[in-house]
mmCIF file of C-alpha atoms and ligand atoms in Angstrom:
data_model
loop_
_atom_site.group_PDB
_atom_site.id
_atom_site.type_symbol
_atom_site.label_atom_id
_atom_site.label_comp_id
_atom_site.label_asym_id
_atom_site.label_seq_id
_atom_site.Cartn_x
_atom_site.Cartn_y
_atom_site.Cartn_z
ATOM 1 C CA LYS A 1 16.607 55.469 -95.087
ATOM 2 C CA LYS A 2 16.821 57.053 -91.367
ATOM 3 C CA VAL A 3 19.290 60.227 -90.658
ATOM 4 C CA ILE A 4 22.031 59.323 -88.044
ATOM 5 C CA LEU A 5 24.097 62.516 -86.740
ATOM 6 C CA THR A 6 26.866 62.480 -84.309
ATOM 7 C CA CYS A 7 30.175 64.319 -83.774
ATOM 8 C CA ALA A 8 33.107 64.609 -81.477
ATOM 9 C CA GLN A 9 35.196 67.827 -80.470
ATOM 10 C CA PRO A 10 38.568 68.425 -82.119
ATOM 11 C CA THR A 11 40.098 69.071 -78.858
ATOM 12 C CA GLY A 12 43.102 66.850 -77.760
ATOM 13 C CA GLN A 13 43.480 63.158 -79.368
ATOM 14 C CA LEU A 14 40.763 60.890 -79.813
ATOM 15 C CA HIS A 15 41.084 58.022 -77.279
ATOM 16 C CA LEU A 16 39.768 54.823 -76.660
ATOM 17 C CA GLY A 17 36.539 56.024 -75.129
ATOM 18 C CA ASN A 18 36.054 57.907 -78.219
ATOM 19 C CA TYR A 19 36.495 54.687 -80.360
ATOM 20 C CA PHE A 20 34.486 52.039 -78.036
ATOM 21 C CA GLY A 21 32.183 54.683 -77.359
ATOM 22 C CA ALA A 22 31.553 56.168 -80.528
ATOM 23 C CA LEU A 23 33.604 55.978 -83.312
ATOM 24 C CA ARG A 24 33.215 52.262 -83.860
ATOM 25 C CA ASN A 25 29.705 51.954 -83.659
ATOM 26 C CA TRP A 26 29.544 55.134 -86.261
ATOM 27 C CA ALA A 27 31.207 52.750 -88.627
ATOM 28 C CA SER A 28 28.786 50.332 -88.412
ATOM 29 C CA MET A 29 25.856 52.363 -89.399
ATOM 30 C CA ILE A 30 27.083 53.360 -92.741
ATOM 31 C CA ASP A 31 25.287 50.657 -94.565
ATOM 32 C CA ASP A 32 21.872 51.163 -93.200
ATOM 33 C CA TYR A 33 21.483 54.878 -92.327
ATOM 34 C CA GLU A 34 22.015 58.276 -94.040
ATOM 35 C CA CYS A 35 24.814 59.344 -91.825
ATOM 36 C CA PHE A 36 26.652 63.150 -91.210
ATOM 37 C CA PHE A 37 29.610 62.801 -88.664
ATOM 38 C CA GLY A 38 30.698 66.350 -87.869
ATOM 39 C CA ILE A 39 34.118 67.577 -86.339
ATOM 40 C CA VAL A 40 32.453 70.119 -84.222
ATOM 41 C CA ASP A 41 35.239 72.720 -84.086
ATOM 42 C CA GLN A 42 32.892 75.592 -82.485
ATOM 43 C CA HIS A 43 32.137 73.599 -79.648
ATOM 44 C CA ALA A 44 36.032 73.265 -79.364
ATOM 45 C CA ILE A 45 36.493 76.887 -78.340
ATOM 46 C CA THR A 46 33.923 76.923 -75.852
ATOM 47 C CA LEU A 47 37.070 76.440 -73.238
ATOM 48 C CA PRO A 48 40.598 78.094 -73.181
ATOM 49 C CA TYR A 49 42.352 76.753 -76.537
ATOM 50 C CA VAL A 50 45.205 77.290 -78.990
ATOM 51 C CA PRO A 51 44.254 78.080 -82.689
ATOM 52 C CA ALA A 52 46.908 76.445 -84.242
ATOM 53 C CA GLU A 53 46.263 73.145 -82.550
ATOM 54 C CA LEU A 54 42.437 73.308 -82.940
ATOM 55 C CA ARG A 55 43.410 73.487 -86.953
ATOM 56 C CA GLN A 56 45.672 70.519 -86.741
ATOM 57 C CA ALA A 57 43.518 68.725 -84.559
ATOM 58 C CA THR A 58 40.517 69.096 -86.818
ATOM 59 C CA TYR A 59 42.466 67.275 -89.812
ATOM 60 C CA ARG A 60 43.955 64.711 -87.571
ATOM 61 C CA ASN A 61 40.458 63.945 -86.524
ATOM 62 C CA LEU A 62 39.120 63.926 -90.123
ATOM 63 C CA ALA A 63 42.262 61.523 -90.969
ATOM 64 C CA LEU A 64 41.147 59.209 -87.705
ATOM 65 C CA TYR A 65 37.063 59.211 -88.863
ATOM 66 C CA ILE A 66 38.143 57.834 -92.186
ATOM 67 C CA ALA A 67 41.001 55.302 -90.380
ATOM 68 C CA CYS A 68 38.312 54.038 -88.256
ATOM 69 C CA GLY A 69 36.049 52.930 -91.043
ATOM 70 C CA LEU A 70 34.194 56.257 -91.747
ATOM 71 C CA ASP A 71 34.139 55.709 -95.696
ATOM 72 C CA PRO A 72 33.680 59.029 -97.045
ATOM 73 C CA SER A 73 31.820 57.633 -100.082
ATOM 74 C CA LYS A 74 29.427 55.910 -97.524
ATOM 75 C CA CYS A 75 28.616 59.061 -95.097
ATOM 76 C CA HIS A 76 28.820 62.490 -95.089
ATOM 77 C CA LEU A 77 31.937 63.930 -93.243
ATOM 78 C CA PHE A 78 32.097 67.697 -92.139
ATOM 79 C CA CYS A 79 33.534 70.476 -90.474
ATOM 80 C CA GLN A 80 31.083 72.420 -88.107
ATOM 81 C CA SER A 81 32.571 76.017 -89.206
ATOM 82 C CA HIS A 82 32.453 75.330 -92.690
ATOM 83 C CA ILE A 83 28.394 74.994 -92.899
ATOM 84 C CA ILE A 84 26.239 78.171 -92.351
ATOM 85 C CA GLY A 85 23.149 77.222 -89.968
ATOM 86 C CA HIS A 86 24.440 75.762 -86.848
ATOM 87 C CA THR A 87 24.791 78.819 -85.199
ATOM 88 C CA GLU A 88 22.064 80.503 -86.430
ATOM 89 C CA LEU A 89 19.649 77.869 -85.431
ATOM 90 C CA ALA A 90 21.585 77.550 -81.929
ATOM 91 C CA TRP A 91 20.642 81.295 -81.553
ATOM 92 C CA VAL A 92 16.775 80.355 -82.375
ATOM 93 C CA LEU A 93 16.641 77.619 -79.922
ATOM 94 C CA GLY A 94 18.482 79.144 -77.333
ATOM 95 C CA CYS A 95 15.921 81.826 -77.086
ATOM 96 C CA LEU A 96 13.819 79.132 -76.154
ATOM 97 C CA CYS A 97 15.939 77.080 -73.603
ATOM 98 C CA PRO A 98 15.647 78.182 -69.881
ATOM 99 C CA ILE A 99 18.880 79.039 -68.446
ATOM 100 C CA GLY A 100 18.432 76.982 -65.134
ATOM 101 C CA GLN A 101 17.718 73.998 -67.665
ATOM 102 C CA LEU A 102 21.747 74.643 -68.784
ATOM 103 C CA GLU A 103 22.870 75.549 -65.647
ATOM 104 C CA ARG A 104 21.738 71.762 -64.646
ATOM 105 C CA MET A 105 23.805 70.138 -67.179
ATOM 106 C CA THR A 106 26.392 67.847 -65.242
ATOM 107 C CA GLN A 107 28.813 68.438 -67.898
ATOM 108 C CA PHE A 108 28.691 72.210 -67.194
ATOM 109 C CA LYS A 109 28.982 71.886 -63.510
ATOM 110 C CA ASP A 110 31.969 69.741 -64.187
ATOM 111 C CA LYS A 111 33.487 71.894 -66.537
ATOM 112 C CA SER A 112 33.272 75.154 -65.045
ATOM 113 C CA GLN A 113 34.318 73.830 -61.584
ATOM 114 C CA ARG A 114 37.542 72.644 -63.405
ATOM 115 C CA GLU A 115 38.175 75.692 -65.267
ATOM 116 C CA ASP A 116 41.248 77.173 -63.211
ATOM 117 C CA SER A 117 41.228 79.996 -65.287
ATOM 118 C CA GLY A 118 38.307 81.549 -63.166
ATOM 119 C CA PHE A 119 36.771 82.623 -66.661
ATOM 120 C CA ILE A 120 33.612 80.822 -67.869
ATOM 121 C CA GLY A 121 32.403 81.940 -71.206
ATOM 122 C CA ALA A 122 28.534 82.243 -72.047
ATOM 123 C CA GLY A 123 29.451 79.546 -74.703
ATOM 124 C CA LEU A 124 30.164 76.743 -72.362
ATOM 125 C CA LEU A 125 26.676 77.216 -70.800
ATOM 126 C CA ASN A 126 25.073 77.329 -74.424
ATOM 127 C CA TYR A 127 27.002 74.332 -75.756
ATOM 128 C CA PRO A 128 24.338 71.939 -75.701
ATOM 129 C CA VAL A 129 21.886 74.352 -77.251
ATOM 130 C CA LEU A 130 24.487 74.199 -80.311
ATOM 131 C CA MET A 131 24.801 70.609 -79.949
ATOM 132 C CA ALA A 132 20.837 70.663 -80.225
ATOM 133 C CA ALA A 133 21.212 72.480 -83.411
ATOM 134 C CA ASP A 134 23.719 70.410 -84.491
ATOM 135 C CA ILE A 135 21.195 67.497 -84.518
ATOM 136 C CA LEU A 136 18.086 69.279 -85.459
ATOM 137 C CA LEU A 137 19.638 70.732 -88.616
ATOM 138 C CA TYR A 138 19.988 67.542 -90.136
ATOM 139 C CA ASN A 139 16.710 66.517 -88.722
ATOM 140 C CA ALA A 140 18.378 63.317 -87.435
ATOM 141 C CA ASP A 141 16.416 59.962 -86.328
ATOM 142 C CA ARG A 142 18.834 58.965 -84.014
ATOM 143 C CA VAL A 143 21.960 59.975 -82.360
ATOM 144 C CA PRO A 144 24.989 57.651 -80.958
ATOM 145 C CA VAL A 145 26.911 58.937 -78.343
ATOM 146 C CA GLY A 146 28.608 57.331 -75.349
ATOM 147 C CA GLU A 147 26.614 57.817 -71.965
ATOM 148 C CA ASP A 148 28.400 61.059 -71.030
ATOM 149 C CA GLN A 149 26.180 62.774 -73.918
ATOM 150 C CA LYS A 150 23.069 61.470 -72.906
ATOM 151 C CA GLN A 151 21.366 64.408 -70.786
ATOM 152 C CA HIS A 152 22.327 66.930 -73.579
ATOM 153 C CA VAL A 153 20.506 64.799 -76.244
ATOM 154 C CA GLU A 154 17.382 64.966 -73.996
ATOM 155 C CA LEU A 155 17.964 68.492 -73.792
ATOM 156 C CA CYS A 156 17.902 68.430 -77.657
ATOM 157 C CA ARG A 157 14.674 66.675 -77.408
ATOM 158 C CA ASP A 158 12.794 68.962 -75.196
ATOM 159 C CA LEU A 159 13.932 72.056 -77.445
ATOM 160 C CA ALA A 160 12.748 70.149 -80.345
ATOM 161 C CA ILE A 161 9.268 69.397 -78.982
ATOM 162 C CA LYS A 162 9.448 73.119 -77.464
ATOM 163 C CA PHE A 163 9.977 74.550 -80.930
ATOM 164 C CA ASN A 164 7.168 72.247 -82.476
ATOM 165 C CA ASN A 165 4.352 73.378 -79.816
ATOM 166 C CA THR A 166 5.400 76.679 -80.018
ATOM 167 C CA TYR A 167 5.687 77.515 -83.880
ATOM 168 C CA SER A 168 4.307 74.375 -85.603
ATOM 169 C CA GLU A 169 5.566 70.997 -86.499
ATOM 170 C CA THR A 170 9.028 71.297 -87.941
ATOM 171 C CA PHE A 171 11.344 69.068 -86.059
ATOM 172 C CA ARG A 172 11.542 65.709 -85.550
ATOM 173 C CA VAL A 173 12.354 64.304 -81.942
ATOM 174 C CA PRO A 174 15.691 62.429 -82.151
ATOM 175 C CA GLU A 175 16.316 59.242 -80.610
ATOM 176 C CA VAL A 176 19.532 58.859 -78.392
ATOM 177 C CA TYR A 177 21.455 55.236 -78.924
ATOM 178 C CA ILE A 178 23.858 54.090 -76.300
ATOM 179 C CA PRO A 179 26.073 51.307 -77.209
ATOM 180 C CA LYS A 180 25.788 48.230 -74.843
ATOM 181 C CA THR A 181 29.340 47.733 -74.233
ATOM 182 C CA GLY A 182 31.747 50.821 -74.273
ATOM 183 C CA ALA A 183 29.505 53.471 -73.601
ATOM 184 C CA ARG A 184 31.577 54.474 -70.532
ATOM 185 C CA ILE A 185 34.848 53.807 -70.719
ATOM 186 C CA LYS A 186 36.897 54.584 -67.768
ATOM 187 C CA SER A 187 40.443 56.253 -66.789
ATOM 188 C CA LEU A 188 42.900 53.874 -66.447
ATOM 189 C CA GLN A 189 44.491 55.840 -63.513
ATOM 190 C CA ASP A 190 41.266 56.616 -62.191
ATOM 191 C CA PRO A 191 38.525 53.880 -62.966
ATOM 192 C CA LEU A 192 35.619 56.007 -61.202
ATOM 193 C CA LYS A 193 36.139 58.632 -63.635
ATOM 194 C CA LYS A 194 35.580 58.366 -67.394
ATOM 195 C CA MET A 195 38.356 58.312 -70.087
ATOM 196 C CA SER A 196 38.642 61.950 -71.110
ATOM 197 C CA LYS A 197 41.010 63.951 -73.375
ATOM 198 C CA SER A 198 40.904 67.008 -70.476
ATOM 199 C CA ASP A 199 42.116 64.600 -68.056
ATOM 200 C CA ALA A 200 45.406 66.021 -66.483
ATOM 201 C CA ASN A 201 46.695 62.544 -65.800
ATOM 202 C CA GLN A 202 47.899 61.513 -69.664
ATOM 203 C CA SER A 203 48.219 58.094 -68.469
ATOM 204 C CA GLY A 204 44.861 57.355 -67.717
ATOM 205 C CA CYS A 205 44.345 57.759 -71.239
ATOM 206 C CA VAL A 206 45.114 55.556 -74.382
ATOM 207 C CA TYR A 207 45.284 57.616 -77.524
ATOM 208 C CA LEU A 208 44.532 56.143 -80.816
ATOM 209 C CA LEU A 209 47.655 57.023 -81.916
ATOM 210 C CA ASP A 210 49.654 55.693 -79.386
ATOM 211 C CA SER A 211 52.806 53.474 -79.784
ATOM 212 C CA PRO A 212 52.350 49.926 -79.281
ATOM 213 C CA LYS A 213 54.952 50.410 -76.387
ATOM 214 C CA THR A 214 53.379 53.371 -74.797
ATOM 215 C CA ILE A 215 49.840 51.347 -74.822
ATOM 216 C CA ARG A 216 51.563 48.574 -73.071
ATOM 217 C CA LYS A 217 52.926 50.651 -70.650
ATOM 218 C CA LYS A 218 49.751 52.436 -69.683
ATOM 219 C CA ILE A 219 47.779 49.197 -69.433
ATOM 220 C CA ARG A 220 50.234 47.944 -67.407
ATOM 221 C CA SER A 221 50.311 50.784 -64.925
ATOM 222 C CA ALA A 222 46.552 50.771 -64.853
ATOM 223 C CA VAL A 223 45.090 50.985 -61.272
ATOM 224 C CA THR A 224 43.886 47.860 -60.172
ATOM 225 C CA ASP A 225 41.500 46.678 -57.098
ATOM 226 C CA SER A 226 42.521 44.587 -54.070
ATOM 227 C CA GLY A 227 42.263 40.929 -53.993
ATOM 228 C CA SER A 228 43.933 39.333 -57.462
ATOM 229 C CA GLU A 229 41.017 37.568 -59.108
ATOM 230 C CA VAL A 230 40.188 38.850 -62.827
ATOM 231 C CA ARG A 231 36.389 39.423 -62.144
ATOM 232 C CA ALA A 232 34.040 42.240 -63.061
ATOM 233 C CA GLY A 233 32.196 43.822 -60.021
ATOM 234 C CA LYS A 234 31.059 46.969 -58.028
ATOM 235 C CA ASP A 235 34.232 46.318 -55.821
ATOM 236 C CA LYS A 236 36.762 46.067 -58.545
ATOM 237 C CA PRO A 237 36.337 49.224 -60.599
ATOM 238 C CA GLY A 238 39.677 48.832 -62.281
ATOM 239 C CA ILE A 239 39.324 45.275 -63.324
ATOM 240 C CA THR A 240 36.007 46.183 -64.696
ATOM 241 C CA ASN A 241 37.194 48.848 -66.633
ATOM 242 C CA LEU A 242 40.128 46.710 -68.143
ATOM 243 C CA LEU A 243 37.400 43.408 -68.867
ATOM 244 C CA THR A 244 35.509 46.324 -70.787
ATOM 245 C CA ILE A 245 38.226 47.395 -72.764
ATOM 246 C CA PHE A 246 39.324 44.048 -73.598
ATOM 247 C CA SER A 247 35.662 43.027 -74.276
ATOM 248 C CA SER A 248 35.218 45.782 -76.804
ATOM 249 C CA ALA A 249 38.738 45.201 -78.299
ATOM 250 C CA THR A 250 37.667 41.771 -79.249
ATOM 251 C CA GLY A 251 33.688 41.499 -79.147
ATOM 252 C CA ARG A 252 34.271 38.594 -76.873
ATOM 253 C CA SER A 253 31.851 38.880 -73.497
ATOM 254 C CA VAL A 254 32.896 39.755 -70.017
ATOM 255 C CA GLU A 255 32.031 36.238 -68.612
ATOM 256 C CA ASP A 256 34.084 34.343 -71.142
ATOM 257 C CA LEU A 257 37.186 36.390 -70.394
ATOM 258 C CA GLU A 258 36.697 36.186 -66.831
ATOM 259 C CA LYS A 259 36.338 32.225 -67.628
ATOM 260 C CA GLN A 260 39.638 32.360 -69.470
ATOM 261 C CA PHE A 261 41.609 33.947 -66.923
ATOM 262 C CA GLU A 262 40.427 32.308 -63.892
ATOM 263 C CA GLY A 263 42.996 31.657 -61.255
ATOM 264 C CA SER A 264 45.205 34.219 -63.392
ATOM 265 C CA GLN A 265 47.137 37.203 -61.691
ATOM 266 C CA TYR A 266 46.823 40.686 -62.857
ATOM 267 C CA GLY A 267 49.938 40.731 -64.802
ATOM 268 C CA PRO A 268 49.423 38.385 -67.529
ATOM 269 C CA PHE A 269 46.090 39.595 -67.966
ATOM 270 C CA LYS A 270 46.865 43.177 -68.238
ATOM 271 C CA ASP A 271 49.810 41.847 -71.107
ATOM 272 C CA ALA A 272 46.631 40.618 -72.612
ATOM 273 C CA VAL A 273 44.465 43.192 -72.378
ATOM 274 C CA ALA A 274 47.361 45.293 -74.064
ATOM 275 C CA ASP A 275 47.585 42.889 -76.917
ATOM 276 C CA ALA A 276 44.178 42.682 -77.709
ATOM 277 C CA VAL A 277 44.012 46.994 -77.842
ATOM 278 C CA ILE A 278 47.373 46.945 -79.867
ATOM 279 C CA ASN A 279 45.592 44.575 -82.272
ATOM 280 C CA ALA A 280 42.530 46.513 -82.584
ATOM 281 C CA LEU A 281 44.132 49.427 -82.901
ATOM 282 C CA GLU A 282 46.939 48.310 -85.443
ATOM 283 C CA PRO A 283 44.515 48.664 -88.970
ATOM 284 C CA ILE A 284 43.599 52.180 -87.767
ATOM 285 C CA GLN A 285 46.960 53.606 -87.625
ATOM 286 C CA ALA A 286 48.333 52.099 -90.533
ATOM 287 C CA LYS A 287 45.470 53.495 -92.216
ATOM 288 C CA TYR A 288 45.800 56.813 -90.641
ATOM 289 C CA GLU A 289 49.736 56.998 -91.581
ATOM 290 C CA GLU A 290 48.500 56.488 -95.075
ATOM 291 C CA ILE A 291 46.478 59.569 -95.161
ATOM 292 C CA HIS A 292 47.091 61.936 -92.609
ATOM 293 C CA ASN A 293 49.402 64.251 -94.577
ATOM 294 C CA ASP A 294 47.651 64.109 -97.803
ATOM 295 C CA LYS A 295 45.966 67.651 -96.960
ATOM 296 C CA ALA A 296 44.310 68.235 -100.567
ATOM 297 C CA TYR A 297 42.711 64.577 -100.295
ATOM 298 C CA LEU A 298 41.276 65.493 -96.706
ATOM 299 C CA ASP A 299 40.230 69.039 -97.875
ATOM 300 C CA SER A 300 38.517 67.220 -100.735
ATOM 301 C CA VAL A 301 36.654 65.186 -98.061
ATOM 302 C CA PHE A 302 35.394 68.106 -96.297
ATOM 303 C CA LYS A 303 34.315 69.797 -99.630
ATOM 304 C CA GLN A 304 32.282 66.747 -100.420
ATOM 305 C CA GLY A 305 30.838 66.812 -97.051
ATOM 306 C CA ALA A 306 30.073 70.391 -96.670
ATOM 307 C CA GLU A 307 28.224 70.159 -99.929
ATOM 308 C CA VAL A 308 25.555 68.198 -98.986
ATOM 309 C CA ALA A 309 25.258 69.127 -95.474
ATOM 310 C CA GLN A 310 25.105 73.113 -96.313
ATOM 311 C CA LYS A 311 22.376 71.993 -98.732
ATOM 312 C CA ARG A 312 20.238 70.334 -95.804
ATOM 313 C CA ALA A 313 21.299 73.107 -93.547
ATOM 314 C CA TYR A 314 20.320 75.743 -95.730
ATOM 315 C CA LYS A 315 16.749 74.346 -96.192
ATOM 316 C CA MET A 316 16.222 73.787 -92.571
ATOM 317 C CA ILE A 317 17.153 77.456 -91.752
ATOM 318 C CA SER A 318 14.657 78.890 -94.363
ATOM 319 C CA LYS A 319 12.129 76.626 -92.830
ATOM 320 C CA VAL A 320 12.959 77.791 -89.334
ATOM 321 C CA TYR A 321 13.448 81.287 -90.019
ATOM 322 C CA ARG A 322 9.918 81.637 -91.644
ATOM 323 C CA LYS A 323 8.289 79.838 -88.884
ATOM 324 C CA ALA A 324 9.816 82.538 -86.610
ATOM 325 C CA GLY A 325 8.717 85.202 -88.219
ATOM 326 C CA PHE A 326 11.988 86.796 -89.981
ATOM 327 C CA ALA A 327 10.717 88.612 -93.130
ATOM 328 C CA PRO A 328 11.803 86.480 -95.968
ATOM 329 C CA ARG A 329 15.432 87.192 -97.840
ATOM 330 C CA THR A 330 14.870 88.373 -101.453
HETATM 331 P P1 TYM B 401 33.092 64.171 -77.463
HETATM 332 O O1 TYM B 401 33.877 65.050 -78.236
HETATM 333 O O2 TYM B 401 33.654 64.769 -75.735
HETATM 334 O O3 TYM B 401 33.001 62.647 -77.606
HETATM 335 C C1 TYM B 401 32.731 62.196 -78.503
HETATM 336 C C2 TYM B 401 32.057 61.021 -78.476
HETATM 337 O O4 TYM B 401 32.706 60.184 -77.753
HETATM 338 C C3 TYM B 401 31.830 59.529 -76.518
HETATM 339 N N1 TYM B 401 32.680 59.477 -75.671
HETATM 340 C C4 TYM B 401 33.146 58.466 -74.820
HETATM 341 N N2 TYM B 401 32.333 57.276 -75.021
HETATM 342 C C5 TYM B 401 32.723 56.156 -74.124
HETATM 343 N N3 TYM B 401 33.696 56.327 -72.802
HETATM 344 C C6 TYM B 401 34.024 57.504 -72.872
HETATM 345 N N4 TYM B 401 35.248 57.552 -72.063
HETATM 346 C C7 TYM B 401 33.757 58.531 -73.681
HETATM 347 N N5 TYM B 401 34.534 60.018 -73.837
HETATM 348 C C8 TYM B 401 33.888 60.396 -74.719
HETATM 349 C C9 TYM B 401 31.022 60.770 -76.010
HETATM 350 O O5 TYM B 401 29.901 60.466 -75.829
HETATM 351 C C10 TYM B 401 30.824 61.108 -77.406
HETATM 352 O O6 TYM B 401 29.685 60.263 -78.355
HETATM 353 N N6 TYM B 401 29.171 67.389 -77.253
HETATM 354 C C11 TYM B 401 29.921 66.401 -77.942
HETATM 355 C C12 TYM B 401 29.658 66.491 -79.136
HETATM 356 C C13 TYM B 401 28.810 66.642 -79.826
HETATM 357 C C14 TYM B 401 27.791 65.872 -80.550
HETATM 358 C C15 TYM B 401 26.797 67.124 -81.277
HETATM 359 C C16 TYM B 401 27.321 64.704 -80.365
HETATM 360 C C17 TYM B 401 28.359 68.417 -80.431
HETATM 361 N N7 TYM B 401 27.424 68.083 -81.479
HETATM 362 C C18 TYM B 401 25.597 66.422 -81.963
HETATM 363 C C19 TYM B 401 26.217 64.399 -80.572
HETATM 364 C C20 TYM B 401 25.262 65.049 -81.454
HETATM 365 C C21 TYM B 401 31.070 65.715 -77.143
HETATM 366 O O7 TYM B 401 31.525 66.801 -76.587
HETATM 367 O O8 TYM B 401 31.647 64.774 -77.446
#
């Protein structure tokens, strides 16, 4: 079976962008591929954070992964810091990575500009190297991500090729896989920006655990465009985003939805979008409720994932260290 690997950071809460752009597609792959899904806590410390919240978010995300359909008996769910190998490989790869390439990463530029404490740690710059290590450690064939991570996966490919050329053929060069719809869900308050956990305006972001009432409120107050037609288009970023969300939540095409809402006002359309989102999230929230307090169960899932992941990681690190010329451990 081909290997899939992808991860999400346990910072803040998972939102609709993470679900439509990521988790839902991951769940559709678990029968056909060997899948590794990570909760990357080491990535989450690249910006200022609160340790207790990180720990809590790690468990919450695990429960949400499972609730979104990532059945732990069919895939490997792991916590990055539980596996020895991610940072080790990142070090070796980092020594091959030109600083300039890291400085040019769009996300680094965005995040370092936004960081108002004025402190930018080396971790934030090195973050894409750690991400490359996450992928290469398991020799992933394919990396499903939303549009915003594409550049990082390309860097990973460059580093894999560079390592293979510098030492010898070691890593598979992974392919990026971007879903057709939902790859770029926008903020409800600023449809030119992506929906993001780090957005200062929380009402632009629908979290997977928001109550139906909150979801309706956020969608009703979504920024819309001039005119009153319900149709997608460059001149209508707000409505286009709502149509994308509607389409992602129901599986219906945007054209089909445009037809249904021809002549309709924004109000009833938004209510229908809210209904669709509430319906799509209902089973996830129910499953989450059932498991999220069962710490022993969640720990056992992490343990099971770590056993498989650690074996793979150890094998890869041993190979990499040998090629790098490190003396063997005796
Ligand atoms: P993160 O935690 O920001 O997001 C997790 C996944 O959700 C996707 N996503 C979106 N998709 C559509 N619309 C949006 N508004 C939206 N916001 C987020 C992201 O593209 C991602 O697929 N660096 C990564 C985590 C990571 C990783 C990896 C991913 C670490 N190591 C190895 C793949 C492979 C990140 O910060 O994702």
